[in-house]
Amino acid sequence: MDDGKPSGPRTKWWSRPSTDRDRPAGPEEDGAAATGVADASGTAPAGPGGTTGPTAGERLPHTTPDGDYTPAPPVAAPPPAADLGTPAPAEPAPPAAEPHVHRTQPLHAPDEYSTPPYGGPGPWAPAPPVQRPVATPAHGTPVPPPYAGTDGHGTAAPPVAAAPAQGGQEHHTDPWPPPHTVPQQHPVPQPPGQTPQQTSQWMRYDPWGAPRQPLSHPGPGQGVDDVRPRKARRGTVLVGAALLALLAGGIGGGVGAYVERNGGLTTVELPQSGRDAGGRAPDSVAGIAASALPGVVTLHVNGSAESGTGTGFVLDDRGHILTNNHVVAPAGSNGDITVTFSGGESAAAEIVGKDSGYDLAVVKVTGVSGLTPLPLGNSDNVRVGDPVVAIGAPFDLSNTVTSGIISAKERPITAGGEKGDGTDVSYVDALQTDAPINPGNSGGPLVDAEARVIGINSAIRAADSGSGLDGGQSGSIGLGFAIPINQGKRVAEELISTGKATHPVIGVTLDMEFTGDGAKVGGKAAGGASAVTEGGPADDAGIRSGDIITEVEGQRVHSGEELIVKIRAHRPGDRLGLVLTRGGKELSMTLTLGSASGT
């Protein structure tokens, strides 16, 4: 009974055939091969026709992709010829016998030593991992269209020569020919009575094999023809995606450019409050600026040697304007002064009077109507911390408004001195403010919360050049100084009335090189005269040469400059209380200030 096992000797699957194609002998070999006799060279006698090679029923070795060997299918041998010396002509291939379904055969024979795991299967040994082949359909069995006339993989099956079965044995064909066969150079003789047959090529499962390898159901194999169209399609898809991305990018860029240029695809209206009436609280910075700006002017001065820009403010409706002396000084005696009002109107101006000791000057414009004089406050009422607003034209930027507070009072400063003879030095008992004051603000008003003028902006402390009138060009560092309006009012009235201002004096010559605390009366005046003017206020009060004055009206005096500043802060005729030191003793006395013409 045919149980699907081969009846003859079988090649062990682990055998490695040598290059001369040695193989185990079978009963169907010729006589020399059957008895195991070989010639001197160790090879079997040549077969019919003088050829040496595999005989009928022998499988040529075939190497699988993983380096293993599988037996090759049997090669059909021609029928024996009448004369062994003359090869018989090849017979035409007989018609293929009807294929019969046969049971699958294992790839190797059981180990005669039953060595696990290759021996016979036992209750403890698992079966080898093999793949069952698909049986060849019987004659007349319909084959699905995809595999009709193919080897089950979608490729045309080669014709197989078959002979009629002998002895009632059925002939089996292998539906799975090996993927690789060794070409035969010469026809292989077949012993008489031997029917060529083909053994099925067992399909094996190879986890390292190519993808889509069929397991139990054959299908179209994966080959070059299947890969190339896919690569072409993949390339087409990639090109299409790239073109689509470029198109989308171009459209997006165009839309973005349109949105950027036009502010959006639609009109965007953001919420906004409506216009108000424009009114501000009178004591706010905006309210103060609105009230004071019409009375502030910008001065442009051009002289034969230099020019400059400054600020001033209107004193009355007759056209008198108060400013600093150092603003109009470049004009000299024949220079040009142009006044520009806050509304933009311009007019020529002329100097009415000036005084370098107070650094004040008055100019006048004619033929101008609608002037807005600024109200004057009282600088004695100012307290440290009071809010103030400075208005001017810093760096020729007219109508500039800054705000701050009064940061100090009665700050003694000296400015000028560019001539070297002291005639241009000004002494100011100033108001200090942190409202930003810059070059060009000189002569402008410093107003209080009620828009009243309390000072004339005159000097700044520059970080690089010390203090001075309009000193330095580095801009504001928060240290600005203004002449108190009480002093400015008196000087302006004198300049308008007489063209000159008077200075209060005590009638002494001071030792400006004294380095001690206080102001020391000198030993001799210019020309060898006494340092104390005979018949002057100091002489009448009993002051002598060498006395050191330490206090004026209760305020400490540390130097000669401070004494001058304190005296200039008063009017001629005012009575002052002094404290001095003589020979180590402290003395107190009172004097009445005299008067001297300014320059």
Short mmCIF file of N, CA, C and O in Angstrom, two decimals, residues 5 10-15 106-122 124-125 128:
data_model
loop_
_atom_site.label_atom_id
_atom_site.label_comp_id
_atom_site.label_asym_id
_atom_site.label_seq_id
_atom_site.Cartn_x
_atom_site.Cartn_y
_atom_site.Cartn_z
N LYS A 5 5.22 7.32 1.22
CA LYS A 5 6.65 7.31 1.49
C LYS A 5 7.36 6.73 0.29
O LYS A 5 6.88 5.81 -0.36
N ARG A 10 16.59 6.63 0.07
CA ARG A 10 16.40 8.08 -0.03
C ARG A 10 17.62 8.81 0.50
O ARG A 10 18.26 8.35 1.44
N THR A 11 17.86 9.94 -0.08
CA THR A 11 19.02 10.74 0.32
C THR A 11 18.75 11.42 1.65
O THR A 11 17.70 12.00 1.85
N LYS A 12 19.70 11.34 2.57
CA LYS A 12 19.54 12.05 3.85
C LYS A 12 19.62 13.55 3.59
O LYS A 12 20.45 14.02 2.86
N TRP A 13 18.74 14.32 4.25
CA TRP A 13 18.65 15.75 3.94
C TRP A 13 19.87 16.50 4.36
O TRP A 13 20.13 17.57 3.87
N TRP A 14 20.65 15.93 5.31
CA TRP A 14 21.83 16.67 5.74
C TRP A 14 23.07 16.36 4.93
O TRP A 14 24.13 16.86 5.19
N SER A 15 22.93 15.43 3.91
CA SER A 15 24.07 15.08 3.09
C SER A 15 24.51 16.27 2.27
O SER A 15 23.69 17.05 1.80
N PRO A 106 8.21 13.23 2.89
CA PRO A 106 9.12 14.09 3.66
C PRO A 106 10.42 14.35 2.92
O PRO A 106 10.76 13.62 2.01
N LEU A 107 11.11 15.37 3.34
CA LEU A 107 12.35 15.73 2.68
C LEU A 107 13.51 14.83 3.09
O LEU A 107 14.55 14.83 2.47
N HIS A 108 13.39 14.10 4.13
CA HIS A 108 14.49 13.24 4.56
C HIS A 108 13.93 11.95 5.15
O HIS A 108 12.79 11.86 5.58
N ALA A 109 14.79 10.96 5.13
CA ALA A 109 14.39 9.65 5.69
C ALA A 109 14.64 9.64 7.18
O ALA A 109 15.46 10.39 7.69
N PRO A 110 13.90 8.82 7.87
CA PRO A 110 14.14 8.73 9.32
C PRO A 110 15.55 8.26 9.59
O PRO A 110 16.14 7.49 8.85
N ASP A 111 16.11 8.80 10.65
CA ASP A 111 17.45 8.41 11.08
C ASP A 111 17.41 6.99 11.64
O ASP A 111 16.61 6.66 12.52
N GLU A 112 18.28 6.14 11.05
CA GLU A 112 18.26 4.75 11.49
C GLU A 112 18.76 4.59 12.91
O GLU A 112 18.51 3.57 13.56
N TYR A 113 19.44 5.61 13.39
CA TYR A 113 19.89 5.55 14.78
C TYR A 113 18.90 6.25 15.72
O TYR A 113 19.15 6.33 16.93
N SER A 114 17.84 6.77 15.14
CA SER A 114 16.80 7.45 15.93
C SER A 114 17.38 8.54 16.83
O SER A 114 17.05 8.67 18.00
N THR A 115 18.33 9.29 16.25
CA THR A 115 18.94 10.39 17.03
C THR A 115 18.00 11.61 17.03
O THR A 115 17.66 12.11 15.97
N PRO A 116 17.57 12.05 18.20
CA PRO A 116 16.67 13.23 18.23
C PRO A 116 17.44 14.47 17.77
O PRO A 116 18.63 14.56 18.00
N PRO A 117 16.82 15.47 17.14
CA PRO A 117 15.40 15.40 16.81
C PRO A 117 15.14 14.90 15.42
O PRO A 117 14.09 15.15 14.88
N TYR A 118 16.12 14.23 14.77
CA TYR A 118 15.96 13.83 13.38
C TYR A 118 15.51 12.38 13.23
O TYR A 118 15.38 11.87 12.12
N GLY A 119 15.38 11.66 14.32
CA GLY A 119 14.88 10.29 14.21
C GLY A 119 13.40 10.24 14.02
O GLY A 119 12.76 11.22 13.70
N GLY A 120 12.90 9.08 14.25
CA GLY A 120 11.46 8.93 14.11
C GLY A 120 10.73 9.72 15.17
O GLY A 120 11.20 9.88 16.29
N PRO A 121 9.61 10.29 14.84
CA PRO A 121 8.88 11.08 15.82
C PRO A 121 8.46 10.23 17.00
O PRO A 121 8.02 9.10 16.83
N GLY A 122 8.67 10.76 18.18
CA GLY A 122 8.26 10.06 19.37
C GLY A 122 7.29 10.89 20.16
O GLY A 122 6.95 12.00 19.78
N TRP A 124 7.80 12.47 22.66
CA TRP A 124 8.40 13.65 23.25
C TRP A 124 9.04 14.58 22.23
O TRP A 124 9.41 15.68 22.53
N ALA A 125 9.22 14.12 21.01
CA ALA A 125 9.92 14.91 20.00
C ALA A 125 8.91 15.58 19.09
O ALA A 125 8.09 14.89 18.50
N PRO A 128 9.34 17.88 12.69
CA PRO A 128 10.16 18.93 12.06
C PRO A 128 9.27 20.00 11.44
O PRO A 128 8.20 19.70 10.92
#
